[in-house]
Coordinates of C-alpha atoms and ligand atoms in Angstrom, one line a residue:
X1 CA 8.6 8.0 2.2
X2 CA 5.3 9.3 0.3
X3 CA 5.3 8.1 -3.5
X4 CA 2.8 11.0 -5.2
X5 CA 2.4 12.3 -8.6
X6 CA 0.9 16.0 -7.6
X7 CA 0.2 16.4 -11.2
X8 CA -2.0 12.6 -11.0
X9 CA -5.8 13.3 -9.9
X10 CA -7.8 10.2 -8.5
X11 CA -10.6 11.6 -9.5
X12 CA -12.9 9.5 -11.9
X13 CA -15.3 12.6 -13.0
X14 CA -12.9 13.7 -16.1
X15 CA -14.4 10.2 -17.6
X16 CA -17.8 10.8 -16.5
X17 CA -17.4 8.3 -14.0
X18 CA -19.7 9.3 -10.6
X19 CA -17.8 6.9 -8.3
X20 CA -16.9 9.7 -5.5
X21 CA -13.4 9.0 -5.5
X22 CA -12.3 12.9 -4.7
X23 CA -9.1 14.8 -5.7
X24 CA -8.8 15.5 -1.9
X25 CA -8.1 12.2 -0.9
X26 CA -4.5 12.8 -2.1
X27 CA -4.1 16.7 -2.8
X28 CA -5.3 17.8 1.5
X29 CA -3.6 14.4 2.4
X30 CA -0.5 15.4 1.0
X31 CA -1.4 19.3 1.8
X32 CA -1.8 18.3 5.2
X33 CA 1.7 16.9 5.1
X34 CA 3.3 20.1 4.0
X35 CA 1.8 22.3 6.2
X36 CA 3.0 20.2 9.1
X37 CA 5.4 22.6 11.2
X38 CA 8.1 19.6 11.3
X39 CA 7.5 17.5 8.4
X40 CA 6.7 20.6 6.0
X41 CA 10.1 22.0 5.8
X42 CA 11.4 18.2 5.7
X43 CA 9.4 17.4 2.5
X44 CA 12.3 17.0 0.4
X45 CA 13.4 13.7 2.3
X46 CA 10.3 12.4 2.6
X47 CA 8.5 12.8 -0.8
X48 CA 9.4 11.3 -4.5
X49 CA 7.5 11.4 -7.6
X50 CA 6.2 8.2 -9.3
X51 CA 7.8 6.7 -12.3
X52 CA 5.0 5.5 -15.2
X53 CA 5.4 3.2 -17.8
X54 CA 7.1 0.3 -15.8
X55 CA 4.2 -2.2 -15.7
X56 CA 4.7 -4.0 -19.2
X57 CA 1.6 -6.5 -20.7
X58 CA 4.6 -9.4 -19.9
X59 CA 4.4 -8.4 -16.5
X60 CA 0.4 -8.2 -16.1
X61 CA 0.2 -11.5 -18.3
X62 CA 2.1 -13.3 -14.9
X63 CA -1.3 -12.5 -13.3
X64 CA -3.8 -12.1 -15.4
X65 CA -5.7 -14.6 -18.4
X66 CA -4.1 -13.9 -21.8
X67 CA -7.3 -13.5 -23.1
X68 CA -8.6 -11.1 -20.7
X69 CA -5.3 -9.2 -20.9
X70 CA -5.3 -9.3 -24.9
X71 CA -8.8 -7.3 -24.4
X72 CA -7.4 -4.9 -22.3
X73 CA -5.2 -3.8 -25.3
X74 CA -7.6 -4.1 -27.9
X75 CA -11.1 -2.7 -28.9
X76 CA -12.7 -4.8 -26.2
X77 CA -10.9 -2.3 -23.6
X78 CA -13.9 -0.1 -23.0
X79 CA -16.5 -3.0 -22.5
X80 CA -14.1 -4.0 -19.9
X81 CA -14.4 -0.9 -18.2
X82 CA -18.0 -0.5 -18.3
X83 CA -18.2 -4.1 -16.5
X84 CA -15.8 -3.2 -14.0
X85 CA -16.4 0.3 -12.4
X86 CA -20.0 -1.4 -13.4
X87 CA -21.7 1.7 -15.3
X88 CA -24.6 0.1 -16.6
X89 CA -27.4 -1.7 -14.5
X90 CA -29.2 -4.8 -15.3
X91 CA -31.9 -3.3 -16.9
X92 CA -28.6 -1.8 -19.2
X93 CA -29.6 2.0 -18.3
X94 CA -26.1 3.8 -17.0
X95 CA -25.2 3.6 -13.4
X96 CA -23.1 6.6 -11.7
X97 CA -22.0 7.6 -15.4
X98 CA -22.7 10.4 -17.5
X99 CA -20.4 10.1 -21.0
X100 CA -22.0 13.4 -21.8
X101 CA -20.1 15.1 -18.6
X102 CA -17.0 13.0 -19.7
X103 CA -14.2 15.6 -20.5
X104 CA -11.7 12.3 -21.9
X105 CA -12.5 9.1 -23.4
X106 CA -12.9 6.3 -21.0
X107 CA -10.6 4.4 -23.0
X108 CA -7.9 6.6 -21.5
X109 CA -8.3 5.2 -18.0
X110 CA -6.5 2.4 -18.5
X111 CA -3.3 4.0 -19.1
X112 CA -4.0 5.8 -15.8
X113 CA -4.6 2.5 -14.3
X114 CA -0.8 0.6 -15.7
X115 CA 0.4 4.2 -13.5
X116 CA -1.0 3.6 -10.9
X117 CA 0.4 0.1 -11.3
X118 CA 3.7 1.0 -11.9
X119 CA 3.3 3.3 -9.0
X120 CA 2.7 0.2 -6.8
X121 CA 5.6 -1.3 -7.9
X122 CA 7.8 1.6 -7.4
X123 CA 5.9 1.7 -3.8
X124 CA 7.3 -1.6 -2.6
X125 CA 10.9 -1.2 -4.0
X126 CA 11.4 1.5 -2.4
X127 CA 10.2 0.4 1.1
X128 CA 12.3 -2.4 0.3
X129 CA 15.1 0.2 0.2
X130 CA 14.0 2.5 2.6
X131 CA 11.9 0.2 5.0
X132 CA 8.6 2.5 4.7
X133 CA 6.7 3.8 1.5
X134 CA 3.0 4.9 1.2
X135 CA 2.1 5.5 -2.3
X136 CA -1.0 7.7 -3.5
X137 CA -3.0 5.4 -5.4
X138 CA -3.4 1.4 -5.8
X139 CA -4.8 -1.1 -3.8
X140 CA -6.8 -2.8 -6.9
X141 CA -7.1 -6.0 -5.1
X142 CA -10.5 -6.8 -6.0
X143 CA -9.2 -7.5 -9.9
X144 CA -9.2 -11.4 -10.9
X145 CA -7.6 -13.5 -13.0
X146 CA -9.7 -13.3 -15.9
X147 CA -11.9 -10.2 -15.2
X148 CA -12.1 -6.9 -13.3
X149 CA -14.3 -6.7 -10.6
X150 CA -15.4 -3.4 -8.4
X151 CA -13.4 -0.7 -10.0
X152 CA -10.6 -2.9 -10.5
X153 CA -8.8 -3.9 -14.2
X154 CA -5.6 -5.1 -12.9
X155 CA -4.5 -6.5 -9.3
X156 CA -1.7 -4.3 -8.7
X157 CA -0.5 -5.8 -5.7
X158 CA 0.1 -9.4 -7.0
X159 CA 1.7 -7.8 -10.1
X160 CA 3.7 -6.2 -8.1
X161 CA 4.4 -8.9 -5.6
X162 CA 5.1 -11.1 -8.8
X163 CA 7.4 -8.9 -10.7
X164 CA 9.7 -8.5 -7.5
X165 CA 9.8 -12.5 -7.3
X166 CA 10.7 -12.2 -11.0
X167 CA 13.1 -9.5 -10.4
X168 CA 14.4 -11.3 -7.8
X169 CA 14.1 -8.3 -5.3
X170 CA 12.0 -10.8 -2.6
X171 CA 11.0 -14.5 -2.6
X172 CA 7.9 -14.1 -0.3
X173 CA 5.6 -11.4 1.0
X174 CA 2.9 -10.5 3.4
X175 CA -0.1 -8.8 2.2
X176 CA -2.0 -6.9 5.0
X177 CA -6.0 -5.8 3.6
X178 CA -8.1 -4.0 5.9
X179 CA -10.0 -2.4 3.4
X180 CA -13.7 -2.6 3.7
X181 CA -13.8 -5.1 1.6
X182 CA -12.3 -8.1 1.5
X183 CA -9.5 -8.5 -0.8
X184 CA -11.2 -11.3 -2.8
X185 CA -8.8 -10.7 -6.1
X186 CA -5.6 -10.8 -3.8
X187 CA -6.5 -13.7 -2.7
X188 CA -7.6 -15.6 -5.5
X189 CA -4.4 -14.9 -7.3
X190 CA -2.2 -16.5 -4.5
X191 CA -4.2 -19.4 -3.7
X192 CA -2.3 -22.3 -3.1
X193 CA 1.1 -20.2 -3.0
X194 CA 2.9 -19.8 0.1
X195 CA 5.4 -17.5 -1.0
X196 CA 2.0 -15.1 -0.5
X197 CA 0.7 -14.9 2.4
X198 CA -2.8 -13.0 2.5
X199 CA -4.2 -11.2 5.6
X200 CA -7.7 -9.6 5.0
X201 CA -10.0 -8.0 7.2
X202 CA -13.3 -7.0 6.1
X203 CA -17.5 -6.5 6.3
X204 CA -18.9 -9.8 7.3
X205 CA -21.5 -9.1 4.9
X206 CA -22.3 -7.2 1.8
X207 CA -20.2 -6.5 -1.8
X208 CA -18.1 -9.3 -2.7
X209 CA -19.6 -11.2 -0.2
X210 CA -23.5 -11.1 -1.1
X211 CA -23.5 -12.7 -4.5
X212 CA -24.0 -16.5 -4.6
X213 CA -21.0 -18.7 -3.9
X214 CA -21.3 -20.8 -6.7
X215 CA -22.6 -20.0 -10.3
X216 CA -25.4 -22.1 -12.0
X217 CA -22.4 -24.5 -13.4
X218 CA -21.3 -25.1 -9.9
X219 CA -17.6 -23.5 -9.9
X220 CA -16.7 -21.2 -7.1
X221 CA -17.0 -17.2 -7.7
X222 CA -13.5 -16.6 -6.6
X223 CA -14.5 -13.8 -4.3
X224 CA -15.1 -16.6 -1.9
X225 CA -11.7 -18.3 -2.4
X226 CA -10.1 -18.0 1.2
X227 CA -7.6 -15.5 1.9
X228 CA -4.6 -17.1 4.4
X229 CA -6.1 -15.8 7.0
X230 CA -9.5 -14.1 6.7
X231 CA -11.0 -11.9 9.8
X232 CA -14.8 -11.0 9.1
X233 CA -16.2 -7.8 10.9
X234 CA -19.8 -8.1 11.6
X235 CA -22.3 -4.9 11.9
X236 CA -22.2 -3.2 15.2
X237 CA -19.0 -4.8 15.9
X238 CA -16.6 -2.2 15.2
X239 CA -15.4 -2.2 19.5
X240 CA -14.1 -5.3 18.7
X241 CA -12.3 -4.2 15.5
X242 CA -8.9 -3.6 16.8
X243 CA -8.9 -6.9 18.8
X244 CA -9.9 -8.7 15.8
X245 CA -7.1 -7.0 14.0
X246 CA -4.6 -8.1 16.5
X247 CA -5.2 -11.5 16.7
X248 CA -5.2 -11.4 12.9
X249 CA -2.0 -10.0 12.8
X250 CA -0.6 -13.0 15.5
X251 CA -2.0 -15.5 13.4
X252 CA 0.0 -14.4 10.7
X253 CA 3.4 -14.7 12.5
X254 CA 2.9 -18.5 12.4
X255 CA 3.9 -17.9 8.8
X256 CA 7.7 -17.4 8.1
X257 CA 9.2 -14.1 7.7
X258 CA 8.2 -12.3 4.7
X259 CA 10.7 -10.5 2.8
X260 CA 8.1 -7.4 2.6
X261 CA 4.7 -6.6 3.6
X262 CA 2.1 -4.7 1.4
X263 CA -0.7 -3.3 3.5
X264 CA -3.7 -2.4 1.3
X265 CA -4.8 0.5 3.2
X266 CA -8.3 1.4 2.3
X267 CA -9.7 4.4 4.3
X268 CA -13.3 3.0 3.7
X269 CA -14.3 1.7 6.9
X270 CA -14.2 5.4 8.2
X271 CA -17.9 5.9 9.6
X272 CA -17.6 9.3 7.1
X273 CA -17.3 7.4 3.9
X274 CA -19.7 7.5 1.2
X275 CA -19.7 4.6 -0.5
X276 CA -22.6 3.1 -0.3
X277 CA -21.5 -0.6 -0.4
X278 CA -18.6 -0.1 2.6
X279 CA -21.7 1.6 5.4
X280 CA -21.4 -1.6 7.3
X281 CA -18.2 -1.1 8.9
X282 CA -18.3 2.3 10.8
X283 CA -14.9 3.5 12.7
X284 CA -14.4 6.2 13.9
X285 CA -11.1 8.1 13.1
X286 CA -9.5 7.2 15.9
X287 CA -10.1 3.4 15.7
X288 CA -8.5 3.7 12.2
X289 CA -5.2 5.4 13.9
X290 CA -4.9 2.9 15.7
X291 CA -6.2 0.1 13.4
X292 CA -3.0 2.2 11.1
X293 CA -0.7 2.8 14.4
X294 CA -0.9 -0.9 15.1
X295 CA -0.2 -2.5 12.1
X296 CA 2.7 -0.1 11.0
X297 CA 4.3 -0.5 14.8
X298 CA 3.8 -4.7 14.3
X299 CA 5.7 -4.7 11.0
X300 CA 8.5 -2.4 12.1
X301 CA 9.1 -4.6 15.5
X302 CA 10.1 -7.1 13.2
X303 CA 12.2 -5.2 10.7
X304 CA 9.8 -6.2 8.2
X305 CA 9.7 -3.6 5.1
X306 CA 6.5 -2.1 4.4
X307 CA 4.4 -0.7 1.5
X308 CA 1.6 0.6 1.6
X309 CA -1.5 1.4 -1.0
X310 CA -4.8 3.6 -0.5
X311 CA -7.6 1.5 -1.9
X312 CA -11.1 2.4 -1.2
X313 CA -11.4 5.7 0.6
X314 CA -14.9 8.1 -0.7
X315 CA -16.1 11.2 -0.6
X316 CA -14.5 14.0 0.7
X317 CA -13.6 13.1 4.3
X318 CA -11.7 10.0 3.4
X319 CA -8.5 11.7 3.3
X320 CA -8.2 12.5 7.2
X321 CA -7.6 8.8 7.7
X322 CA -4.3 9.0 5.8
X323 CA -3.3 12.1 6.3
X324 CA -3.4 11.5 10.3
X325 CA -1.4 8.0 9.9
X326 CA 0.8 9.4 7.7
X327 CA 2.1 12.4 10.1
X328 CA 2.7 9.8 12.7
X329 CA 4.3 7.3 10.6
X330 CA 6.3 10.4 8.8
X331 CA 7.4 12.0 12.4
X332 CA 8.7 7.9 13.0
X333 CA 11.3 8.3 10.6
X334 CA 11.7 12.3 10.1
X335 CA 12.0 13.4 13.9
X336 CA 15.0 15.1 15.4
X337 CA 16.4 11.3 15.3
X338 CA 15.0 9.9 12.2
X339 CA 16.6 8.4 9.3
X340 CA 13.5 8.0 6.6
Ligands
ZN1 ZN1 -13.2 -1.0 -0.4

């Protein structure tokens, strides 16, 4: 199941935002879907639209400060956003933003961003109902509790994780990162819990990981709080990636079953993408296949429910990553015997 607003654009350049998060990391992903000669004529069965609107501030405040989340709906929403998709340098000229360009007020992101939110949300009930469901967007997990943090207001995978528990849809859950980045927000937020588990696989080195570790008052930047189960990738060791991602992935069975896993997806490790701050991890696209091919095939062996979310994925080749793991995964459930 694909979870996509067609009518939804990723791009930030409508806000005069330069990050190159591309339209076609969605519109040829989901093109490529539709022109497949099996899954094309299927679409119907394997597409839904997004909901919006369902992420409430009750449901954000379970995550986030009060205080931070008060800002978020007040005047002190566009400071915020500066900060986070971090469009002013120290020397406070702008970085990667031109207002003038800017066709809507940034302001209006944020309603764009409780979507995409609610989008996540949607995402994992309905692989909880359906057993698979990749949705367009998300994968914030680099938001913390009482700040945003590399283009991300709101963790939208522990909201989500935390309004199911609420719900009472799941007790626990897995997440699964292999974003380039490590999923330093994600795994902040569920410190300490065990109803979250946390997976993350990421750069060795660089962005979150290059600041200092503790601030001149001595307390921890939380980008450095421990995930469960953390899985560093070093430069010039991307043969070793999948084997790193396997034992991972063992490691995490010594937790008990999950109720559902979230895999935060990011298609930022591809050796194509052009973000500047994920060039240390280089796959080619057929590592990330079968980075995707393994982890999908892993969580299905064991009946475990799965959701997925995008994340980082750049400039304009990023969507062959998911448009190749998603005709696989799609062909799983939609071939002459499937069910999905
Ligand atoms: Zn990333």
């Amino acid at each position: 199941m694909i979870l996509y607003n067609e009518d939804q654009d990723l791009s930030l350049e409508p806000y005069g935002i330069q990050i190159p998060v591309r339209s076609s990391k969605t519109t040829r992903t989901f093109e490529a879907l539709l022109a497949h000669p099996i899954l094309g004529p299927l679409a119907e069965r394997w597409h839904r639209r997004p909901e919006t609107g369902l992420i409430s501030k009750a449901d954000l405040l379970r995550v986030h400060d009060p205080h931070y989340v008060e800002r978020l709906f007040s005047k002190g929403l566009e400071q915020e956003l500066m900060k986070t998709f971090e469009l002013v340098d120290e020397k406070g000229h702008y970085h990667r933003y031109a207002p003038d360009l800017a066709e809507l007020p940034l302001s209006r992101l944020f309603k764009r961003i409780l979507d995409t939110a609610s989008g996540t949300w949607q995402c994992c009930r309905l692989a909880l109902d359906h057993g698979f469901c990749f949705f367009f967007g998300g994968g914030m997990h680099h938001a913390q509790r009482s700040e945003g943090r590399g283009f991300c207001v709101v963790n939208d995978v522990v909201v989500s994780l935390r309004k199911l528990q609420a719900e009472g849809a799941i007790e626990t859950a897995w997440v699964i990162d292999v974003d380039a980045h490590k999923g330093d927000g994600t795994a902040a937020l569920t410190s300490g819990d065990d109803s979250i588990r946390t997976l993350s696989l990421h750069m060795a080195r660089g962005w979150p990981l290059d600041e200092p570790e503790y601030d001149e008052q001595g307390r921890l930047n939380p980008s450095f709080v421990p995930s469960d189960i953390d899985v560093p990738v070093a430069q010039g060791e991307e043969d070793r990636y999948l084997e790193k991602l396997q034992a991972g992935l063992h490691e995490l069975e010594a937790f008990a079953r999950p109720d559902l896993a979230l895999v935060v997806s990011g298609a930022d490790p591809f050796e194509l993408d052009e973000l500047e701050s994920a060039r240390e991890l280089k796959l080619t696209l057929e590592q990330l296949l079968e980075r995707d091919r393994l982890i999908y095939r892993f969580l299905k062996e064991r009946g475990l429910p799965r959701a997925y979310v995008m994340a980082g994925g750049y400039g304009s080749e990023t969507w062959r990553v998911y448009a190749g793991f998603l005709e696989w995964a799609l062909l799983d459930g939609n071939g002459p015997n499937g069910s999905r």
